[in-house]
Amino acid sequence: MKESRFAAFSVGNDPTIEYGLVADDGVINLARRVGERWPDLKAVISAGALDELAQEYRNAPVDHDMNEITWQIPVPNPGKIICVGVNYPDRNAEYKDGQPAAQYPSLFIRVPGSLTGHLQPLLRPPESEQLDYEGEIAIVIGKGGRRIAHDQALTHIAAITLCNEGTVRDWVRHSKFNVTQGKNFERSGSMGPWLVPLSRREQLEDIRLTTRVNGEIRQDDRTSRMSFSFAWIIHYLSTFTTLSPGDIIITGTPTGSGARLTPPVWLKAGDVVEVEAEGLGVLRNTVQDEEGTC
């Protein structure tokens, strides 16, 4: 049976963000059916109602063709977006600093406005030519908690999705200890296309994750090789912060980003970036120069 797919979207020229189930031939608008009870996907996640809605409306008639909608990031109003850095074995070697792999992950925060939806343009800012791609798996917290036990951590995941954790490389070097600037340019990254509810642990154990630029594979690895597992990340993060329903954790990118090529290859206007993972589909965006002056 095909996994359920939940998406946030707007319809036509109406900026209202709605949500629904993605079918093969269009989208079933759930916001117009149950919106009084659950106004957005974050509310559905908080109520633990993804499976309930999937079962009830799986065979409902499609309300919108795909060409009628504008894809939004799947949880447009997340609480926290926490990103994990250097989480695949070969990534530490890419830094060529002679340092052993860290005992704990590198962490940083993204703001929602730094991400855009599936098929929406990634913006290359006028301040830098060094826009880069990072294909990643993102997990969405469904059940909150603090100091979550490792063996219970996966039960706190509501759904999984894809992320292109776009980075403006020279801006991550503007200070000694932080990367915040280079990780948060407006719409420099993307997330989507949809949420796939986590119904069994096997969905996370060994996902193949690839990133393509203009059809060329640049990144290709499997989640079974992550240095810090999904369960360990949740356990570790919840040690110092309370995780809440709708929080998003972006779990790290494999080797092969443009910065690590020789010479580096940066994204430019017109490039098409595709992040793909087994069971999650393809997140596709075209790069566009952001209007503005330095």
mmCIF file of C-alpha atoms in Angstrom:
data_model
loop_
_atom_site.group_PDB
_atom_site.id
_atom_site.type_symbol
_atom_site.label_atom_id
_atom_site.label_comp_id
_atom_site.label_asym_id
_atom_site.label_seq_id
_atom_site.Cartn_x
_atom_site.Cartn_y
_atom_site.Cartn_z
ATOM 1 C CA MET A 1 0.000 0.000 0.000
ATOM 2 C CA LYS A 2 1.299 3.444 -0.938
ATOM 3 C CA GLU A 3 2.331 5.712 1.938
ATOM 4 C CA SER A 4 0.037 8.654 2.723
ATOM 5 C CA ARG A 5 1.336 12.057 1.651
ATOM 6 C CA PHE A 6 0.270 15.292 3.361
ATOM 7 C CA ALA A 7 1.094 18.682 1.855
ATOM 8 C CA ALA A 8 0.601 22.366 2.558
ATOM 9 C CA PHE A 9 -0.272 24.518 -0.438
ATOM 10 C CA SER A 10 -2.091 27.575 -1.714
ATOM 11 C CA VAL A 11 -4.597 27.551 -4.570
ATOM 12 C CA GLY A 12 -4.452 29.876 -7.554
ATOM 13 C CA ASN A 13 -3.881 33.506 -6.556
ATOM 14 C CA ASP A 14 -5.268 33.024 -3.047
ATOM 15 C CA PRO A 15 -2.386 33.344 -0.538
ATOM 16 C CA THR A 16 -4.256 31.296 2.093
ATOM 17 C CA ILE A 17 -2.210 28.238 3.037
ATOM 18 C CA GLU A 18 -4.322 25.081 3.038
ATOM 19 C CA TYR A 19 -3.430 21.431 3.535
ATOM 20 C CA GLY A 20 -4.473 18.094 2.195
ATOM 21 C CA LEU A 21 -3.695 14.613 0.964
ATOM 22 C CA VAL A 22 -1.718 14.210 -2.245
ATOM 23 C CA ALA A 23 -3.208 11.716 -4.704
ATOM 24 C CA ASP A 24 -1.760 10.595 -8.028
ATOM 25 C CA ASP A 25 -4.047 12.944 -9.963
ATOM 26 C CA GLY A 26 -4.256 15.939 -7.640
ATOM 27 C CA VAL A 27 -4.829 17.083 -4.080
ATOM 28 C CA ILE A 28 -7.669 16.359 -1.647
ATOM 29 C CA ASN A 29 -8.274 19.568 0.302
ATOM 30 C CA LEU A 30 -8.572 18.637 3.988
ATOM 31 C CA ALA A 31 -8.484 22.212 5.265
ATOM 32 C CA ARG A 32 -11.899 22.796 3.680
ATOM 33 C CA ARG A 33 -13.255 19.595 5.192
ATOM 34 C CA VAL A 34 -11.867 19.592 8.746
ATOM 35 C CA GLY A 35 -10.274 23.037 9.061
ATOM 36 C CA GLU A 36 -12.613 24.147 11.835
ATOM 37 C CA ARG A 37 -11.232 21.356 13.978
ATOM 38 C CA TRP A 38 -7.630 21.429 12.780
ATOM 39 C CA PRO A 39 -6.737 24.734 11.085
ATOM 40 C CA ASP A 40 -3.347 23.576 9.753
ATOM 41 C CA LEU A 41 -1.055 20.581 9.530
ATOM 42 C CA LYS A 42 0.720 21.527 12.737
ATOM 43 C CA ALA A 43 -2.620 21.202 14.559
ATOM 44 C CA VAL A 44 -3.212 17.816 12.919
ATOM 45 C CA ILE A 45 0.265 16.688 14.005
ATOM 46 C CA SER A 46 -0.260 17.959 17.552
ATOM 47 C CA ALA A 47 -3.510 15.982 17.759
ATOM 48 C CA GLY A 48 -1.850 12.831 16.425
ATOM 49 C CA ALA A 49 -4.496 12.747 13.694
ATOM 50 C CA LEU A 50 -2.466 12.115 10.511
ATOM 51 C CA ASP A 51 -3.408 8.445 10.322
ATOM 52 C CA GLU A 52 -7.041 9.183 11.148
ATOM 53 C CA LEU A 53 -7.342 11.677 8.304
ATOM 54 C CA ALA A 54 -5.478 9.428 5.892
ATOM 55 C CA GLN A 55 -7.864 6.561 6.548
ATOM 56 C CA GLU A 56 -11.009 8.686 6.394
ATOM 57 C CA TYR A 57 -10.206 10.660 3.246
ATOM 58 C CA ARG A 58 -7.867 8.381 1.289
ATOM 59 C CA ASN A 59 -10.532 7.750 -1.371
ATOM 60 C CA ALA A 60 -12.151 11.196 -1.338
ATOM 61 C CA PRO A 61 -12.473 13.021 -4.670
ATOM 62 C CA VAL A 62 -9.607 15.255 -5.725
ATOM 63 C CA ASP A 63 -10.301 18.981 -5.299
ATOM 64 C CA HIS A 64 -7.344 20.511 -7.166
ATOM 65 C CA ASP A 65 -5.184 19.512 -10.102
ATOM 66 C CA MET A 66 -1.457 19.706 -9.463
ATOM 67 C CA ASN A 67 -1.140 22.722 -11.765
ATOM 68 C CA GLU A 68 -3.609 24.697 -9.625
ATOM 69 C CA ILE A 69 -1.547 24.652 -6.446
ATOM 70 C CA THR A 70 1.584 26.358 -5.143
ATOM 71 C CA TRP A 71 3.551 24.073 -2.840
ATOM 72 C CA GLN A 72 4.484 25.429 0.594
ATOM 73 C CA ILE A 73 6.904 23.960 3.118
ATOM 74 C CA PRO A 74 4.941 21.080 4.698
ATOM 75 C CA VAL A 75 4.720 22.687 8.158
ATOM 76 C CA PRO A 76 4.579 26.420 7.362
ATOM 77 C CA ASN A 77 4.515 27.396 11.048
ATOM 78 C CA PRO A 78 7.021 25.103 12.777
ATOM 79 C CA GLY A 79 8.076 25.782 16.334
ATOM 80 C CA LYS A 80 11.811 25.088 16.013
ATOM 81 C CA ILE A 81 13.916 24.094 13.021
ATOM 82 C CA ILE A 82 17.101 22.466 14.323
ATOM 83 C CA CYS A 83 19.773 21.347 11.865
ATOM 84 C CA VAL A 84 22.457 18.708 12.390
ATOM 85 C CA GLY A 85 25.812 19.176 10.681
ATOM 86 C CA VAL A 86 28.563 16.700 9.674
ATOM 87 C CA ASN A 87 26.418 13.585 10.159
ATOM 88 C CA TYR A 88 27.712 11.222 7.461
ATOM 89 C CA PRO A 89 31.062 9.409 7.778
ATOM 90 C CA ASP A 90 32.851 11.047 4.850
ATOM 91 C CA ARG A 91 31.746 14.586 5.756
ATOM 92 C CA ASN A 92 34.340 15.049 8.495
ATOM 93 C CA ALA A 93 37.152 14.212 6.066
ATOM 94 C CA GLU A 94 35.886 16.871 3.644
ATOM 95 C CA TYR A 95 36.971 19.589 6.065
ATOM 96 C CA LYS A 96 40.630 18.506 5.703
ATOM 97 C CA ASP A 97 41.515 19.921 9.118
ATOM 98 C CA GLY A 98 43.083 16.763 10.523
ATOM 99 C CA GLN A 99 40.560 16.638 13.350
ATOM 100 C CA PRO A 100 38.854 13.376 14.363
ATOM 101 C CA ALA A 101 35.095 13.058 14.066
ATOM 102 C CA ALA A 102 33.319 14.891 16.871
ATOM 103 C CA GLN A 103 31.708 13.028 19.733
ATOM 104 C CA TYR A 104 28.611 15.209 19.468
ATOM 105 C CA PRO A 105 26.918 16.781 16.443
ATOM 106 C CA SER A 106 27.271 20.345 15.223
ATOM 107 C CA LEU A 107 23.925 22.120 15.586
ATOM 108 C CA PHE A 108 22.363 25.317 14.282
ATOM 109 C CA ILE A 109 18.932 26.871 13.798
ATOM 110 C CA ARG A 110 17.074 27.870 10.632
ATOM 111 C CA VAL A 111 14.100 30.212 10.408
ATOM 112 C CA PRO A 112 11.033 29.255 8.330
ATOM 113 C CA GLY A 113 11.535 32.116 5.856
ATOM 114 C CA SER A 114 14.875 30.637 4.801
ATOM 115 C CA LEU A 115 12.997 27.735 3.185
ATOM 116 C CA THR A 116 10.592 27.515 0.283
ATOM 117 C CA GLY A 117 8.358 24.772 -1.102
ATOM 118 C CA HIS A 118 8.637 22.190 -3.855
ATOM 119 C CA LEU A 119 8.852 23.664 -7.388
ATOM 120 C CA GLN A 120 9.386 27.172 -5.967
ATOM 121 C CA PRO A 121 12.575 29.075 -6.875
ATOM 122 C CA LEU A 122 15.647 28.924 -4.672
ATOM 123 C CA LEU A 123 16.974 32.461 -4.371
ATOM 124 C CA ARG A 124 20.663 33.170 -4.916
ATOM 125 C CA PRO A 125 21.293 36.454 -3.043
ATOM 126 C CA PRO A 126 23.150 39.364 -4.645
ATOM 127 C CA GLU A 127 25.583 39.388 -1.703
ATOM 128 C CA SER A 128 27.267 36.129 -2.753
ATOM 129 C CA GLU A 129 27.784 33.726 -5.649
ATOM 130 C CA GLN A 130 28.409 30.834 -3.272
ATOM 131 C CA LEU A 131 24.930 29.304 -2.976
ATOM 132 C CA ASP A 132 25.299 25.574 -2.350
ATOM 133 C CA TYR A 133 22.979 22.570 -1.990
ATOM 134 C CA GLU A 134 22.670 20.018 0.823
ATOM 135 C CA GLY A 135 20.175 17.182 0.405
ATOM 136 C CA GLU A 136 18.821 15.911 3.727
ATOM 137 C CA ILE A 137 16.094 13.956 5.490
ATOM 138 C CA ALA A 138 13.959 15.999 7.876
ATOM 139 C CA ILE A 139 11.887 14.558 10.719
ATOM 140 C CA VAL A 140 8.825 16.235 12.209
ATOM 141 C CA ILE A 141 8.121 15.798 15.901
ATOM 142 C CA GLY A 142 4.644 14.540 16.710
ATOM 143 C CA LYS A 143 4.834 13.871 20.430
ATOM 144 C CA GLY A 144 6.774 16.375 22.500
ATOM 145 C CA GLY A 145 9.042 15.701 25.411
ATOM 146 C CA ARG A 146 12.164 16.483 27.406
ATOM 147 C CA ARG A 147 14.991 14.016 28.084
ATOM 148 C CA ILE A 148 13.400 11.475 25.770
ATOM 149 C CA ALA A 149 14.778 7.969 26.229
ATOM 150 C CA HIS A 150 16.770 6.643 23.289
ATOM 151 C CA ASP A 151 14.621 3.518 22.951
ATOM 152 C CA GLN A 152 11.446 5.632 22.845
ATOM 153 C CA ALA A 153 12.718 8.384 20.552
ATOM 154 C CA LEU A 154 11.256 7.133 17.267
ATOM 155 C CA THR A 155 7.757 7.090 18.779
ATOM 156 C CA HIS A 156 8.026 10.896 18.990
ATOM 157 C CA ILE A 157 8.262 11.269 15.177
ATOM 158 C CA ALA A 158 5.061 12.132 13.323
ATOM 159 C CA ALA A 159 6.399 12.229 9.770
ATOM 160 C CA ILE A 160 9.423 12.590 7.522
ATOM 161 C CA THR A 161 10.144 14.804 4.531
ATOM 162 C CA LEU A 162 12.998 16.078 2.343
ATOM 163 C CA CYS A 163 15.091 19.205 2.644
ATOM 164 C CA ASN A 164 17.595 21.042 0.480
ATOM 165 C CA GLU A 165 19.427 22.797 3.292
ATOM 166 C CA GLY A 166 20.792 25.513 1.002
ATOM 167 C CA THR A 167 23.854 27.360 2.260
ATOM 168 C CA VAL A 168 25.616 30.583 1.280
ATOM 169 C CA ARG A 169 29.118 29.319 1.961
ATOM 170 C CA ASP A 170 31.172 32.473 2.436
ATOM 171 C CA TRP A 171 28.556 33.818 4.871
ATOM 172 C CA VAL A 172 29.050 30.862 7.218
ATOM 173 C CA ARG A 173 32.555 32.288 7.787
ATOM 174 C CA HIS A 174 31.535 35.783 8.864
ATOM 175 C CA SER A 175 32.355 35.007 12.485
ATOM 176 C CA LYS A 176 34.464 32.519 14.384
ATOM 177 C CA PHE A 177 31.924 30.163 15.920
ATOM 178 C CA ASN A 178 28.592 30.444 14.099
ATOM 179 C CA VAL A 179 27.079 29.602 10.728
ATOM 180 C CA THR A 180 23.706 31.282 11.242
ATOM 181 C CA GLN A 181 24.073 33.956 8.560
ATOM 182 C CA GLY A 182 24.951 31.594 5.742
ATOM 183 C CA LYS A 183 22.153 29.216 6.666
ATOM 184 C CA ASN A 184 19.304 31.717 6.761
ATOM 185 C CA PHE A 185 19.207 33.786 3.592
ATOM 186 C CA GLU A 186 15.606 34.177 2.424
ATOM 187 C CA ARG A 187 14.380 31.148 0.467
ATOM 188 C CA SER A 188 17.899 29.804 0.011
ATOM 189 C CA GLY A 189 16.733 26.282 0.882
ATOM 190 C CA SER A 190 13.612 24.203 0.412
ATOM 191 C CA MET A 191 11.514 21.519 2.078
ATOM 192 C CA GLY A 192 8.885 19.076 0.841
ATOM 193 C CA PRO A 193 7.172 18.111 -1.313
ATOM 194 C CA TRP A 194 5.052 16.517 1.408
ATOM 195 C CA LEU A 195 5.030 14.766 4.766
ATOM 196 C CA VAL A 196 5.022 10.975 4.901
ATOM 197 C CA PRO A 197 3.696 9.769 8.277
ATOM 198 C CA LEU A 198 6.035 7.442 10.145
ATOM 199 C CA SER A 199 4.079 4.242 10.568
ATOM 200 C CA ARG A 200 6.947 1.778 11.106
ATOM 201 C CA ARG A 201 10.587 1.980 12.168
ATOM 202 C CA GLU A 202 11.755 0.367 8.929
ATOM 203 C CA GLN A 203 10.947 3.588 7.055
ATOM 204 C CA LEU A 204 14.017 5.197 8.635
ATOM 205 C CA GLU A 205 16.529 2.386 8.847
ATOM 206 C CA ASP A 206 18.197 2.483 5.440
ATOM 207 C CA ILE A 207 16.911 5.221 3.139
ATOM 208 C CA ARG A 208 18.889 6.000 0.009
ATOM 209 C CA LEU A 209 19.302 9.790 -0.263
ATOM 210 C CA THR A 210 20.531 11.454 -3.458
ATOM 211 C CA THR A 211 20.965 15.013 -4.699
ATOM 212 C CA ARG A 212 21.145 15.884 -8.398
ATOM 213 C CA VAL A 213 22.093 19.163 -10.045
ATOM 214 C CA ASN A 214 20.890 19.432 -13.658
ATOM 215 C CA GLY A 215 20.455 15.653 -13.678
ATOM 216 C CA GLU A 216 23.985 14.869 -12.409
ATOM 217 C CA ILE A 217 24.196 12.947 -9.128
ATOM 218 C CA ARG A 218 26.297 14.937 -6.656
ATOM 219 C CA GLN A 219 25.341 13.274 -3.364
ATOM 220 C CA ASP A 220 24.445 9.622 -2.792
ATOM 221 C CA ASP A 221 24.362 7.874 0.589
ATOM 222 C CA ARG A 222 22.145 5.925 2.966
ATOM 223 C CA THR A 223 20.722 6.831 6.362
ATOM 224 C CA SER A 224 22.071 3.570 7.814
ATOM 225 C CA ARG A 225 25.515 5.210 7.593
ATOM 226 C CA MET A 226 24.653 8.344 9.578
ATOM 227 C CA SER A 227 27.056 9.038 12.429
ATOM 228 C CA PHE A 228 24.187 10.016 14.723
ATOM 229 C CA SER A 229 20.958 8.063 14.221
ATOM 230 C CA PHE A 230 17.493 9.588 14.163
ATOM 231 C CA ALA A 231 16.759 8.162 17.621
ATOM 232 C CA TRP A 232 20.051 9.393 19.070
ATOM 233 C CA ILE A 233 19.504 12.910 17.673
ATOM 234 C CA ILE A 234 16.073 13.162 19.305
ATOM 235 C CA HIS A 235 17.429 11.813 22.576
ATOM 236 C CA TYR A 236 20.355 14.260 22.531
ATOM 237 C CA LEU A 237 18.398 17.366 21.526
ATOM 238 C CA SER A 238 15.711 16.727 24.111
ATOM 239 C CA THR A 239 18.374 16.749 26.801
ATOM 240 C CA PHE A 240 18.684 20.535 26.589
ATOM 241 C CA THR A 241 15.450 21.650 24.908
ATOM 242 C CA THR A 242 11.850 20.513 25.065
ATOM 243 C CA LEU A 243 10.802 19.142 21.698
ATOM 244 C CA SER A 244 7.241 20.073 20.705
ATOM 245 C CA PRO A 245 4.782 18.848 18.057
ATOM 246 C CA GLY A 246 5.602 20.501 14.747
ATOM 247 C CA ASP A 247 9.294 20.997 15.507
ATOM 248 C CA ILE A 248 11.505 19.988 12.580
ATOM 249 C CA ILE A 249 14.933 18.358 12.801
ATOM 250 C CA ILE A 250 17.059 18.392 9.627
ATOM 251 C CA THR A 251 19.425 15.484 10.038
ATOM 252 C CA GLY A 252 22.555 16.124 7.965
ATOM 253 C CA THR A 253 23.834 15.878 4.411
ATOM 254 C CA PRO A 254 26.147 13.355 2.693
ATOM 255 C CA THR A 255 29.454 14.207 1.081
ATOM 256 C CA GLY A 256 29.415 15.864 -2.354
ATOM 257 C CA SER A 257 28.227 19.432 -1.900
ATOM 258 C CA GLY A 258 29.463 22.000 -4.396
ATOM 259 C CA ALA A 259 31.899 23.508 -1.897
ATOM 260 C CA ARG A 260 33.786 20.214 -1.670
ATOM 261 C CA LEU A 261 34.355 19.786 -5.399
ATOM 262 C CA THR A 262 37.697 20.769 -6.956
ATOM 263 C CA PRO A 263 37.318 23.547 -7.884
ATOM 264 C CA PRO A 264 34.109 24.428 -5.992
ATOM 265 C CA VAL A 265 30.983 24.579 -8.156
ATOM 266 C CA TRP A 266 28.291 26.995 -6.982
ATOM 267 C CA LEU A 267 24.649 27.025 -7.971
ATOM 268 C CA LYS A 268 23.686 29.576 -10.605
ATOM 269 C CA ALA A 269 20.438 30.890 -12.040
ATOM 270 C CA GLY A 270 18.656 28.224 -14.069
ATOM 271 C CA ASP A 271 20.183 25.236 -12.265
ATOM 272 C CA VAL A 272 17.719 22.544 -11.206
ATOM 273 C CA VAL A 273 18.340 20.852 -7.852
ATOM 274 C CA GLU A 274 16.571 17.592 -7.023
ATOM 275 C CA VAL A 275 16.710 15.845 -3.660
ATOM 276 C CA GLU A 276 15.289 12.319 -3.759
ATOM 277 C CA ALA A 277 14.818 9.589 -1.177
ATOM 278 C CA GLU A 278 13.164 6.203 -1.218
ATOM 279 C CA GLY A 279 9.555 6.493 -0.130
ATOM 280 C CA LEU A 280 9.651 10.291 0.040
ATOM 281 C CA GLY A 281 9.616 11.335 -3.609
ATOM 282 C CA VAL A 282 11.578 14.162 -5.213
ATOM 283 C CA LEU A 283 11.994 17.734 -3.963
ATOM 284 C CA ARG A 284 12.714 19.854 -7.033
ATOM 285 C CA ASN A 285 13.682 23.549 -7.259
ATOM 286 C CA THR A 286 15.161 25.840 -9.888
ATOM 287 C CA VAL A 287 17.692 28.487 -8.863
ATOM 288 C CA GLN A 288 16.827 32.120 -9.475
ATOM 289 C CA ASP A 289 18.800 35.288 -8.795
ATOM 290 C CA GLU A 290 17.165 37.311 -6.055
ATOM 291 C CA GLU A 291 16.317 40.836 -7.070
ATOM 292 C CA GLY A 292 18.217 43.441 -5.071
ATOM 293 C CA THR A 293 21.431 45.375 -4.944
ATOM 294 C CA CYS A 294 24.445 45.013 -2.734
#
